[in-house]
CSV table of C-alpha atoms and ligand atoms in Angstrom, one decimal:
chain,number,residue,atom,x,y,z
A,505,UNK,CA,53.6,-27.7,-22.1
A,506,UNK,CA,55.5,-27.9,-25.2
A,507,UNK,CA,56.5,-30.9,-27.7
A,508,UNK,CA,59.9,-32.2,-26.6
A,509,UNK,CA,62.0,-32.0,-30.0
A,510,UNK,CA,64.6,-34.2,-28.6
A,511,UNK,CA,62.1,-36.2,-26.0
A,512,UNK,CA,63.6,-38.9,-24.4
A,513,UNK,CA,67.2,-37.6,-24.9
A,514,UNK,CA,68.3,-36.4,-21.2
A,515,UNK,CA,71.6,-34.4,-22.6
A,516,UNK,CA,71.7,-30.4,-22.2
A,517,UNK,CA,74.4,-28.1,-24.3
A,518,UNK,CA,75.1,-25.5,-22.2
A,519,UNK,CA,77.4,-22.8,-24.4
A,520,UNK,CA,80.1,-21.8,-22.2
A,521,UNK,CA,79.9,-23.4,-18.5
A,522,UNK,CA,82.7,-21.6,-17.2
A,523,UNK,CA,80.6,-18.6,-16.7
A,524,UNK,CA,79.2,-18.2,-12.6
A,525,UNK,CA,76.0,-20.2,-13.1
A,526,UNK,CA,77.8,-23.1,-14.2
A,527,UNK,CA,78.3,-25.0,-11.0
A,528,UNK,CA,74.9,-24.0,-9.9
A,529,UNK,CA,73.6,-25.5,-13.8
A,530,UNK,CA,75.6,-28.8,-12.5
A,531,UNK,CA,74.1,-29.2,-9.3
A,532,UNK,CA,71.0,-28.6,-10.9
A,533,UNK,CA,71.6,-31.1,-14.0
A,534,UNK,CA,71.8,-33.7,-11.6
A,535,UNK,CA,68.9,-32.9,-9.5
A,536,UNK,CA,66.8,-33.2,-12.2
A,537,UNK,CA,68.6,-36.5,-14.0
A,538,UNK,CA,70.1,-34.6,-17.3
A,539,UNK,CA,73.4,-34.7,-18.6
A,540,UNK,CA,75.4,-31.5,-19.0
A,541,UNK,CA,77.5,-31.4,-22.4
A,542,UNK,CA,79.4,-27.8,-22.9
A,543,UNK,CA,80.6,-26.1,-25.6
A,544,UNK,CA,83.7,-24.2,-25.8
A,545,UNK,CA,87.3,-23.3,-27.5
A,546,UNK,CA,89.7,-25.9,-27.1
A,547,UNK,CA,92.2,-23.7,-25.7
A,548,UNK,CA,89.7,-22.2,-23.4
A,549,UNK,CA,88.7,-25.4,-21.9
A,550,UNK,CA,92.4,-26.1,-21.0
A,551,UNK,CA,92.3,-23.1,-18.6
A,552,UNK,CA,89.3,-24.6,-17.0
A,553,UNK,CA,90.2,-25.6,-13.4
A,554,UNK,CA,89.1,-26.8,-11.4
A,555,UNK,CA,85.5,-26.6,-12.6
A,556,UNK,CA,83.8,-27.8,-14.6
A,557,UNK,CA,85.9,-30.8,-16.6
A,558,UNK,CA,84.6,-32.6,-14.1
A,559,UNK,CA,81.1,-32.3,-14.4
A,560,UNK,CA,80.5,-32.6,-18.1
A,561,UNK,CA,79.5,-35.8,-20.1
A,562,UNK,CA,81.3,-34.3,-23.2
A,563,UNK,CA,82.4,-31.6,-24.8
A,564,UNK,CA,81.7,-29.8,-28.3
A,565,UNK,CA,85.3,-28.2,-29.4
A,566,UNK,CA,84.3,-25.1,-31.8
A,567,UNK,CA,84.8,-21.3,-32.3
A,568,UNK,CA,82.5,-19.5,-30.8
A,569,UNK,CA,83.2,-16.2,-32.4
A,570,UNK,CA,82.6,-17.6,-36.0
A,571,UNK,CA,78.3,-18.3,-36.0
A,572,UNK,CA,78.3,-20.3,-39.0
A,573,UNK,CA,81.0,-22.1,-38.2
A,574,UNK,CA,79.6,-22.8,-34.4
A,575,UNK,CA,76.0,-23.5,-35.6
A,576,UNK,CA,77.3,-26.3,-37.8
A,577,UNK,CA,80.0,-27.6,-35.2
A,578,UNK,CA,77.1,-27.5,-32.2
A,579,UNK,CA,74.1,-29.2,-34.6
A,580,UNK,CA,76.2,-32.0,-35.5
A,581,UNK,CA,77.3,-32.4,-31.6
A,582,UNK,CA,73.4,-32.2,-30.5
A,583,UNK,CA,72.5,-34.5,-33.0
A,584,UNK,CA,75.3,-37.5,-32.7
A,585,UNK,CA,74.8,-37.2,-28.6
A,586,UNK,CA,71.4,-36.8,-28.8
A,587,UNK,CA,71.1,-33.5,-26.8
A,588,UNK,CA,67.4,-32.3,-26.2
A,589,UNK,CA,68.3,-29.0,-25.0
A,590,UNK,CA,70.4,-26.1,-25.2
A,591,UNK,CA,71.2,-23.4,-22.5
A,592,UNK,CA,73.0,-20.2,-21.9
A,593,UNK,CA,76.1,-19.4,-19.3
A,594,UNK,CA,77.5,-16.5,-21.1
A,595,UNK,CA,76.0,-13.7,-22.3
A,596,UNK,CA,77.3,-12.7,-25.6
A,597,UNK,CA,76.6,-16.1,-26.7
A,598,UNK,CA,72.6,-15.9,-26.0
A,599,UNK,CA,71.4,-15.5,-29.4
A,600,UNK,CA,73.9,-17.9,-30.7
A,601,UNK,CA,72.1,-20.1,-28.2
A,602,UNK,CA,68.8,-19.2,-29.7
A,603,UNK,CA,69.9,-19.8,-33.4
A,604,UNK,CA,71.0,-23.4,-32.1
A,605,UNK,CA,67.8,-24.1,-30.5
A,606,UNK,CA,66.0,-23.2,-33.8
A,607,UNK,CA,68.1,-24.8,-35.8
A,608,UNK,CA,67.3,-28.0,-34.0
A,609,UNK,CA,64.1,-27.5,-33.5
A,610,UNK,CA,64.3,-27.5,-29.9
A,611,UNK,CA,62.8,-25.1,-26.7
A,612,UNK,CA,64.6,-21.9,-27.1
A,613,UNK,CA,64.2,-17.9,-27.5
A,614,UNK,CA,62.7,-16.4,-30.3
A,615,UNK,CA,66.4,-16.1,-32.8
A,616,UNK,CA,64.9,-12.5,-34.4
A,617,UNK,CA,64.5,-10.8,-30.9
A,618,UNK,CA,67.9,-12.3,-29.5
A,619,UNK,CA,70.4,-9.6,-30.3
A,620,UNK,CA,68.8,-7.3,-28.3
A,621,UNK,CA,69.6,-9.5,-24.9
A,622,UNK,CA,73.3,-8.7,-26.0
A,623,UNK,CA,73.2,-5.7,-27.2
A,624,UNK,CA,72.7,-2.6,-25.3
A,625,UNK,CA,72.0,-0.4,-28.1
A,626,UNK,CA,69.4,-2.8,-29.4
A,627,UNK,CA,67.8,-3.4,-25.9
A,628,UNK,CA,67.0,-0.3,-25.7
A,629,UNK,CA,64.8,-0.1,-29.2
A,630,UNK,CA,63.2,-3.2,-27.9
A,631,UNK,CA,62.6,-2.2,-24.6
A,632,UNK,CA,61.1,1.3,-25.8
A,633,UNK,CA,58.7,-0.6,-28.7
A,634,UNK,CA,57.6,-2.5,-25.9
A,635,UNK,CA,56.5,0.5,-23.7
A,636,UNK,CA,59.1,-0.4,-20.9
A,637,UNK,CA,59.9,2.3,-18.7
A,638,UNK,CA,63.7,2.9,-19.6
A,639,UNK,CA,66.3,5.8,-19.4
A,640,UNK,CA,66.5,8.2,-22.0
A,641,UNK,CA,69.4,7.6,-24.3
A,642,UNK,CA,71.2,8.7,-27.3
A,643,UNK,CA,74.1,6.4,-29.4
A,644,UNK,CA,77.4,8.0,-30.5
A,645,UNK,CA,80.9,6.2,-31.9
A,646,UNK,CA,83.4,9.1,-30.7
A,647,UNK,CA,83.7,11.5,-28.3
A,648,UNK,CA,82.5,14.7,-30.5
A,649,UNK,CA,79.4,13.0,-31.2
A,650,UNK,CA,78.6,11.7,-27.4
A,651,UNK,CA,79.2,15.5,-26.8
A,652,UNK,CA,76.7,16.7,-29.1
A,653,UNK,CA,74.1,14.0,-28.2
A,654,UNK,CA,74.8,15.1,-24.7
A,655,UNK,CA,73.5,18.2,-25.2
A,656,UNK,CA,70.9,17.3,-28.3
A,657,UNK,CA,68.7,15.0,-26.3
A,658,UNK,CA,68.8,16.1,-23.0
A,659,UNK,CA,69.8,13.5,-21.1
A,660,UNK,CA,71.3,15.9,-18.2
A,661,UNK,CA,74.0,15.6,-15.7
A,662,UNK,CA,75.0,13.0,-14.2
A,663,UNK,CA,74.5,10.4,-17.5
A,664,UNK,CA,76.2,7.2,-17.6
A,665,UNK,CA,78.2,6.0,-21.0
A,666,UNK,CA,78.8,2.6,-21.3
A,667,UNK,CA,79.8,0.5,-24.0
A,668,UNK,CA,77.2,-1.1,-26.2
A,669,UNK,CA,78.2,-4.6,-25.6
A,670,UNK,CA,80.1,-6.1,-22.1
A,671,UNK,CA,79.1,-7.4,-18.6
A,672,UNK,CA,80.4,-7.0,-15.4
A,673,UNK,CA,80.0,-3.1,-15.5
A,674,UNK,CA,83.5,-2.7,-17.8
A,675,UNK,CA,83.4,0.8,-19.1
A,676,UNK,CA,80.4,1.8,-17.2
A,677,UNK,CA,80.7,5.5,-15.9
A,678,UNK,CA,78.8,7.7,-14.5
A,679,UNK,CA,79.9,11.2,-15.9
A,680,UNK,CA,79.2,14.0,-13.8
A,681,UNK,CA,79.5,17.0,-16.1
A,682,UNK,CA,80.9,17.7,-19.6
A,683,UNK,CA,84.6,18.1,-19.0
A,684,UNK,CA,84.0,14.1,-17.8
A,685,UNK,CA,82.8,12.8,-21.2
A,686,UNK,CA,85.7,12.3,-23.4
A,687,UNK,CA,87.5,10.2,-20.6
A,688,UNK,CA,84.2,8.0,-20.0
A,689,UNK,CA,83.6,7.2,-24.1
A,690,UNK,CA,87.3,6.3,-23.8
A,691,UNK,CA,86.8,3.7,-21.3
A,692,UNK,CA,84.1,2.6,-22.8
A,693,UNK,CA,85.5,2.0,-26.1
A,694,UNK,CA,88.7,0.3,-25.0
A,695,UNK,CA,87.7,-3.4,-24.8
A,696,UNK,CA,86.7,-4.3,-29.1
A,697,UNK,CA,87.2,-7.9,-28.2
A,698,UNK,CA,85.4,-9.7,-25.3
A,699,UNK,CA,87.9,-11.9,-23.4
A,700,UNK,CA,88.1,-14.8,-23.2
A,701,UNK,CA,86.9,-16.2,-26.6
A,702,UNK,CA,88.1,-12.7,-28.6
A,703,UNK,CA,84.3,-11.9,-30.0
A,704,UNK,CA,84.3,-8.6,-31.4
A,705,UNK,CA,82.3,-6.1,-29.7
A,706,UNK,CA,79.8,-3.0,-31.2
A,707,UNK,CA,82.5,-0.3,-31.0
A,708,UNK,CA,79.7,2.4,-30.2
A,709,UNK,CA,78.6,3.6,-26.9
A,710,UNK,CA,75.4,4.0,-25.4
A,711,UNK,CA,74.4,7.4,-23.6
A,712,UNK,CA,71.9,7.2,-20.8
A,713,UNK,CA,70.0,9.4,-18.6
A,714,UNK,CA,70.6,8.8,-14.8
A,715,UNK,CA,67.8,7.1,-13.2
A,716,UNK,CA,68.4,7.5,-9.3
A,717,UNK,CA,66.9,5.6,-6.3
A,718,UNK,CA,68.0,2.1,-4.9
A,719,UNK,CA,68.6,-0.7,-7.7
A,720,UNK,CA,67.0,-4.3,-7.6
A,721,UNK,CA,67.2,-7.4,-9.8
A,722,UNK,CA,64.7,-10.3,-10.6
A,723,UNK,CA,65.0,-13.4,-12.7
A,724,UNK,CA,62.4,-14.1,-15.0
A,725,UNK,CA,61.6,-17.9,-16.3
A,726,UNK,CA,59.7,-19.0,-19.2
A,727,UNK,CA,58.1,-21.5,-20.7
A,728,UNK,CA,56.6,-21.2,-24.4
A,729,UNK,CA,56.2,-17.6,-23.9
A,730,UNK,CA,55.0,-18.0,-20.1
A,731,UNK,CA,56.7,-15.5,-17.8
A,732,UNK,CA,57.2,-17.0,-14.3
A,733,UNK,CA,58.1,-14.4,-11.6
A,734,UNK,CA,61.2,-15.5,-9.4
A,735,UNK,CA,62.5,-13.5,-6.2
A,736,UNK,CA,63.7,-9.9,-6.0
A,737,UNK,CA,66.7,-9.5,-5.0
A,738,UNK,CA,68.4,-5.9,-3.5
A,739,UNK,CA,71.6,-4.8,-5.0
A,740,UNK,CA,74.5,-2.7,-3.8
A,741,UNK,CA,77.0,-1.0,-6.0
A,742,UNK,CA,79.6,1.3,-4.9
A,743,UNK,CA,78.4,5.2,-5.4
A,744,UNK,CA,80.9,7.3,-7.6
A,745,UNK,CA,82.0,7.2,-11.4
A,746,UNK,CA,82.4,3.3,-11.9
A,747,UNK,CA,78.8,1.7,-10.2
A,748,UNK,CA,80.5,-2.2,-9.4
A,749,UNK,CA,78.4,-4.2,-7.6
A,750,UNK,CA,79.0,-4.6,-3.6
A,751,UNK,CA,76.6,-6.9,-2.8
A,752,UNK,CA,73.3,-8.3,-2.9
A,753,UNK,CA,70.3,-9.6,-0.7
A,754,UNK,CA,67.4,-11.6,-1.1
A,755,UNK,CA,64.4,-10.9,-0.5
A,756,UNK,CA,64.9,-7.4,-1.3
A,757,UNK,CA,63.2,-5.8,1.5
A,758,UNK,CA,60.3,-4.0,-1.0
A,759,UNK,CA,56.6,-3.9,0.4
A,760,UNK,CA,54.4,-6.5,-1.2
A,761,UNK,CA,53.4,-4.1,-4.2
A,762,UNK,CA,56.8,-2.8,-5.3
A,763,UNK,CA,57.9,-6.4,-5.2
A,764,UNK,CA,55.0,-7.4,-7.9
A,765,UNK,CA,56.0,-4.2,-9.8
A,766,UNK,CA,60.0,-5.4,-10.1
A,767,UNK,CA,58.8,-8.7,-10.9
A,768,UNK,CA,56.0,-7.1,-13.7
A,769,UNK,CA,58.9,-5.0,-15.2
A,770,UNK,CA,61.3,-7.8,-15.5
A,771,UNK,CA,59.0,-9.9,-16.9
A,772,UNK,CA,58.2,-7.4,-19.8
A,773,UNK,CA,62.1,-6.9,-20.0
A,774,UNK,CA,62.4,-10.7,-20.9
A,775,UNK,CA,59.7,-10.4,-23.5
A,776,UNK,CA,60.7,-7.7,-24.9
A,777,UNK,CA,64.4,-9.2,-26.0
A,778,UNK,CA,62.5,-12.5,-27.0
A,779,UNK,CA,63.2,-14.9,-24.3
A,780,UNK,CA,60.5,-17.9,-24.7
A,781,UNK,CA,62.2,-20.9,-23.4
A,782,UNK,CA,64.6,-20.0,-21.3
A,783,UNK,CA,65.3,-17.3,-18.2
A,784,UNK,CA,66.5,-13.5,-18.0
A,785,UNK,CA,68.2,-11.4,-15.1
A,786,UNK,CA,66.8,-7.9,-15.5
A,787,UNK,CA,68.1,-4.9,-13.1
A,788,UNK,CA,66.2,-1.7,-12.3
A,789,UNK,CA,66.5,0.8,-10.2
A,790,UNK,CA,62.9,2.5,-8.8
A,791,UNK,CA,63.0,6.6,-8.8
A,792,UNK,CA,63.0,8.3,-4.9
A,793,UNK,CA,59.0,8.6,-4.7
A,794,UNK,CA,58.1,6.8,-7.9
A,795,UNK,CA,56.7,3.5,-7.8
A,796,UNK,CA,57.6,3.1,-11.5
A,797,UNK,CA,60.9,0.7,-11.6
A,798,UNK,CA,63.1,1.5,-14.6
A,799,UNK,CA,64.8,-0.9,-16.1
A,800,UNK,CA,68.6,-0.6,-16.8
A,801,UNK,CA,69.1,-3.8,-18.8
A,802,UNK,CA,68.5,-7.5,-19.0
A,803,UNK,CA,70.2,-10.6,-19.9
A,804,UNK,CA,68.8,-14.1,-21.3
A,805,UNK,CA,70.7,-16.0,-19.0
A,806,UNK,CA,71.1,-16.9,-15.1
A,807,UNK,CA,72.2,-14.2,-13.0
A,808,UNK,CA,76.0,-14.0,-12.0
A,809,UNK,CA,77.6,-12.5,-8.8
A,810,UNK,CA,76.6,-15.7,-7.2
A,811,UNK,CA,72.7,-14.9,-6.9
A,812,UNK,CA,71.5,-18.7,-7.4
A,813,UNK,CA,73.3,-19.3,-4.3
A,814,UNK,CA,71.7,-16.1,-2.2
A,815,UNK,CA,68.2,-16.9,-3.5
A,816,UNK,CA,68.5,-20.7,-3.1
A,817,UNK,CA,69.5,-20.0,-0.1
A,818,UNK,CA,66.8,-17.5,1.2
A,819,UNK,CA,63.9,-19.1,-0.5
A,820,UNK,CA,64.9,-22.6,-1.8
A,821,UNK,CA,64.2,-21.9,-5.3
A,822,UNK,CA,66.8,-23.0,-7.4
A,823,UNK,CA,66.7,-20.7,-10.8
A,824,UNK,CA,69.1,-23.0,-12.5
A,825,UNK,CA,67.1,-25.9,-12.0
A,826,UNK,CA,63.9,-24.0,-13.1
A,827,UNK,CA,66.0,-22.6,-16.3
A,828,UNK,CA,67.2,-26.6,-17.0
A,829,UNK,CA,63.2,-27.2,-16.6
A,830,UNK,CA,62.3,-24.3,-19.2
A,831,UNK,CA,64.8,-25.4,-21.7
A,832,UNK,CA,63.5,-28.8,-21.9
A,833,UNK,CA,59.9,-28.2,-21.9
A,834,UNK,CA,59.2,-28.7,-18.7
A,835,UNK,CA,56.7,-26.4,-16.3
A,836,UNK,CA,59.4,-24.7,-13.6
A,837,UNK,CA,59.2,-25.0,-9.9
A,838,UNK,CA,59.0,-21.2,-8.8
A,839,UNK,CA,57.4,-21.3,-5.6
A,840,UNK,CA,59.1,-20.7,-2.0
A,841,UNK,CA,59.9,-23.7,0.0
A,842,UNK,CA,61.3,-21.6,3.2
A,843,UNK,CA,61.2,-17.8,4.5
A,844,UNK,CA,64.9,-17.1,5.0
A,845,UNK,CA,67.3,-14.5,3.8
A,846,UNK,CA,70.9,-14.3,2.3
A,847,UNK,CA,72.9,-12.3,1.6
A,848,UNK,CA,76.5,-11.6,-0.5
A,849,UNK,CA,79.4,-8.8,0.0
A,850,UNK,CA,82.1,-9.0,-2.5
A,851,UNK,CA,85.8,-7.7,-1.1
A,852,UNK,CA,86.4,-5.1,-3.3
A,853,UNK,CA,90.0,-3.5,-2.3
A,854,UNK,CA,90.0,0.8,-2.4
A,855,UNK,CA,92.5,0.2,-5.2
A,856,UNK,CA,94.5,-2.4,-7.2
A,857,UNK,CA,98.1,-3.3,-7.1
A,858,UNK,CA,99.5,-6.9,-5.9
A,859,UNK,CA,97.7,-8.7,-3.1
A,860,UNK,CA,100.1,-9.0,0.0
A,861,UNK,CA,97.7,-10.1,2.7
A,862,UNK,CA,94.2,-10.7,2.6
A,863,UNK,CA,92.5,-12.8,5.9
A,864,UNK,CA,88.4,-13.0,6.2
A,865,UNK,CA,87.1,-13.5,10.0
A,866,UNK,CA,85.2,-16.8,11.0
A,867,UNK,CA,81.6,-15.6,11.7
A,868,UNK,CA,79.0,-18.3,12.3
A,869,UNK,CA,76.2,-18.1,9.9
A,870,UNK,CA,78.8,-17.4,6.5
A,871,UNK,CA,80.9,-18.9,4.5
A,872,UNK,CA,83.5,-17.1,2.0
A,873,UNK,CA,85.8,-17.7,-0.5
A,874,UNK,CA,89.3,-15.7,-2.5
A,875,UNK,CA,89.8,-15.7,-5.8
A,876,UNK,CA,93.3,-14.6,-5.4
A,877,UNK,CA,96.3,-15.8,-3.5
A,878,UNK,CA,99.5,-13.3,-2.5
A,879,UNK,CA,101.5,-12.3,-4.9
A,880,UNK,CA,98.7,-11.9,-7.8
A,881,UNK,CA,97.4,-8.3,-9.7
A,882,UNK,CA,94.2,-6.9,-7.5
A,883,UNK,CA,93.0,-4.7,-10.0
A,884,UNK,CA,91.7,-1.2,-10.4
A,885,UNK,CA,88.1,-0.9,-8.6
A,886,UNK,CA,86.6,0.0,-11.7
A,887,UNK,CA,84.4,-3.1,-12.5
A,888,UNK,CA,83.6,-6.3,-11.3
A,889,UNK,CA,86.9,-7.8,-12.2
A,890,UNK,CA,88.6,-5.4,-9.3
A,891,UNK,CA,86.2,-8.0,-6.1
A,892,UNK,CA,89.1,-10.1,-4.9
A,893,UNK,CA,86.3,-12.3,-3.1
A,894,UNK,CA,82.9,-12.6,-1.3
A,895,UNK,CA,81.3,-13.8,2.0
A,896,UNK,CA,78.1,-15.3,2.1
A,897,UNK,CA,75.9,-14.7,4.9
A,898,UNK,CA,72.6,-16.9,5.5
A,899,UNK,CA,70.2,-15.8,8.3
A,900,UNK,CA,66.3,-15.2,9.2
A,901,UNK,CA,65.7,-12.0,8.0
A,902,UNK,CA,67.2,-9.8,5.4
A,903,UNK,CA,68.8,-7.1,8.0
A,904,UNK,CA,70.5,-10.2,9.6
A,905,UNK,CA,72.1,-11.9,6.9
A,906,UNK,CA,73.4,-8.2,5.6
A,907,UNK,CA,75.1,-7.7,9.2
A,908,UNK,CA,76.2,-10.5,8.8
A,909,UNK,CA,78.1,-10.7,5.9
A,910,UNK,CA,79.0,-6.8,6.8
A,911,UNK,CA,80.3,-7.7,10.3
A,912,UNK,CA,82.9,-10.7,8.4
A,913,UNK,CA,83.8,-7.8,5.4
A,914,UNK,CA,84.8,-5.5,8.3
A,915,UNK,CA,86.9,-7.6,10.5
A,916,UNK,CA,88.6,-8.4,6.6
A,917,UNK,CA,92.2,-7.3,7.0
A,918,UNK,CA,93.9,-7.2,3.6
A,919,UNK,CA,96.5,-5.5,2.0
A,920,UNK,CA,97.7,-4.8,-1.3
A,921,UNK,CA,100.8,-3.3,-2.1
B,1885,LIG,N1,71.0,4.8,-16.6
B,1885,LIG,C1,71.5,4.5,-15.4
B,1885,LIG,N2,71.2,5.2,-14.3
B,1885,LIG,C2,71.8,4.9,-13.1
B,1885,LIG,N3,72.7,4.0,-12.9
B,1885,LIG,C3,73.0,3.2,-14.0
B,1885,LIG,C4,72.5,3.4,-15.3
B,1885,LIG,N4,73.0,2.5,-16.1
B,1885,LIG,C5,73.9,1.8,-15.4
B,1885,LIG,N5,73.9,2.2,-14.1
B,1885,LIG,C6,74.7,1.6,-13.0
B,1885,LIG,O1,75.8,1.0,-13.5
B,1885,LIG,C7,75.7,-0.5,-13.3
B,1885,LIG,C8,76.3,-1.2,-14.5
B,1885,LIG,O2,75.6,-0.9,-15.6
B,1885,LIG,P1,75.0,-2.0,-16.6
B,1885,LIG,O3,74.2,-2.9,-15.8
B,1885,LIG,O4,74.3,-1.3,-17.7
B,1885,LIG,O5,76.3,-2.6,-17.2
B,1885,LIG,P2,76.8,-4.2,-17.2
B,1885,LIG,O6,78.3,-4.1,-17.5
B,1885,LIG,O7,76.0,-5.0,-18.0
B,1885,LIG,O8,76.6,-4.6,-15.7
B,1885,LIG,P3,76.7,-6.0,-14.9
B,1885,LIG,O9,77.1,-7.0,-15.9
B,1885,LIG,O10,77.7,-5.7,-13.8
B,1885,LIG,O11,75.3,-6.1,-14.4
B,1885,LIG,C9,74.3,-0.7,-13.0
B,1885,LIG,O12,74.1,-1.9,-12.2
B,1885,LIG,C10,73.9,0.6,-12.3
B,1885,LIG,O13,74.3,0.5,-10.9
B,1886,LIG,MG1,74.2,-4.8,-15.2
């Protein structure tokens, strides 16, 4: 196990709690003794309610869209608080995460690779000099050039264009013929800032090939370069031009082999973008008849959509707390304590508008929660943003905890106006 930079020091700077995995890096913090310190904009943490003020020992006030600035801000933070250890919770911040950790010195992801775990442009160059099974792909910064890259490479119809940096499938289409393009580099391109820190975003757009079959995801921890396989999990996304996720279940339902393949894949996927001390959600998709999974992307941080609770639930593994044990050196606790499933259903309304009525049903065995109250904008179904709230379903198998979770989602009534 490695050197602890900072041993001795029990502090963690995670940059930007508020993302999904924050509670879950809270209850995890205190599992394992460590206090959480974030860092954030001032004005941002304002907005923060009612998580996570609460939970923090302190927090580092800088601009997360200016590096220099940040790096500076965050080392002197670590250093007068004594913090041993820095983590992830958003995305676009990962390799700003990974230049921190260097700096100081301390557990972290290799700072040359990092871009790459943003960037989908430069994902897919790593992925490919690593040998990864990935979809063909082409780059273009307008329409007229997605158009003749289109045709140049090959990539066929359907492809799916989406932008070279987000989350939370935001400009992600799948096109289904030419006359489709323009519209989908379009939506793409629309977000240059991400919200809500105002990071500027690669304009250009990425052009994939259209891997079909059914669509998993696995977390990957590591420790100094050690990949540790964590569960798969089955995802469901809704089935025409904009792919947002529905739902997901763990375990994923695979036979033993495919499992070990999904796991092998992410594993290279975290690798490959330079994750050493730290974790990585990677999704894939596995080809009708292929026992090949393809991987559609990665990220150097903690899965969202609530999958710490769905696998913590089904298997007792908490990933944050193995993340928290990567980042600060320590070997992570991977292994299955139980053989139960769980599974999530987001409410997704067939269109947006204002909410007027939305009432989930009291099943035993879930649990779920609204994000919005009557009155507020449901938006378009387009991307993540569009779920209005989840249920939660915790049973003994797999098939059980999805009926669940369905049977509550059905019995839903809800209106928007
Ligand atoms: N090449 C592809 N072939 C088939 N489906 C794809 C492809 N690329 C993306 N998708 C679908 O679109 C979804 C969103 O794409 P992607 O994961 O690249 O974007 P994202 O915004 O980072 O997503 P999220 O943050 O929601 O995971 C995927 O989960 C998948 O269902
Ligand atoms: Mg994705």
């Amino acid at each position: 196990m490695s050197e602890v930079p900072g041993a001795g020091s029990t502090g963690v700077l995670v940059v930007e709690p508020m993302g999904n995995a924050g509670p879950f890096l809270a209850a995890a913090a205190e599992r394992l003794g460590l206090r959480l310190y974030g860092a954030t904009h001032r004005e941002i943490h304002g907005r923060y309610a009612p998580w996570p003020t609460g939970e923090l020992a302190g927090v580092c006030f800088t601009d997360l869209t200016d590096p220099d600035r940040a790096l500076d801000d965050m080392e002197s933070y670590c250093r007068e608080h004594r913090i041993g250890a820095v983590a992830a919770c958003w995305e676009l911040f990962t390799p700003l995460v990974a230049a921190l950790a260097a700096r100081l010195g301390l557990p972290g992801n290799d700072p040359a690779l990092a871009h790459a775990a943003r960037n989908k442009i430069a994902m897919a160059g790593a992925f490919r000099a690593a040998g990864i099974p990935v979809p063909l792909d082409a780059v273009a910064e307008d329409a007229a050039q997605a158009r003749r890259a289109a045709s140049e490479v090959g990539l066929g119809w359907p492809l799916v264009v989406k932008p070279a940096e987000q989350g939370g499938s935001w400009g992600v289409s799948v096109v289904a013929g030419p006359e489709d393009l323009d519209e989908a580099v379009a939506a793409a391109r629309r977000f240059t800032r991400a919200m809500p820190h105002g990071l500027a975003l690669d304009p250009r757009v990425l052009l994939q090939a259209y891997v079909p079959g059914p669509e998993y995801s696995a977390e990957t921890v590591v420790l100094d370069g050690v990949p540790y396989a964590l569960p798969v999990v089955a995802k469901d996304t809704t089935a025409g031009r904009y792919r947002v996720e529905t739902g997901h279940s763990c375990p994923a339902g695979l036979p033993p082999d495919l499992t070990r393949a999904v796991q092998h894949a992410a594993a290279r996927a975290a690798l490959a973008v330079g994750v050493r001390n730290g974790i990585a959600h990677t999704e894939v998709k596995i080809p009708p008849g292929s026992d090949t999974p393809v991987v559609i992307e990665t990220g150097a941080r903690l899965p969202g959509d609530n999958i710490c609770e769905i696998v913590e639930a089904a298997t007792g593994i908490s990933e944050a707390v193995a993340y928290l044990q990567a980042v600060t050196g320590r070997l992570p606790e991977t292994g299955a304590v139980r053989e139960g499933a769980a599974a999530i259903r987001f409410l997704l309304p067939g269109r947006g508008g204002v909410l007027d009525h939305v009432r989930v049903p009291e099943v035993p065995g879930t649990h779920s929660e609204i994000g919005l109250r009557p009155g507020d904008t449901v938006p378009e179904p387009a991307d993540s943003s569009g779920r209005i709230g989840h249920v939660v379903a915790v049973a003994d198998s797999p098939a059980r905890a999805r009926a669940l979770a369905d049977r509550a989602i059905a019995g839903t009534s809800l209106r928007v106006k």
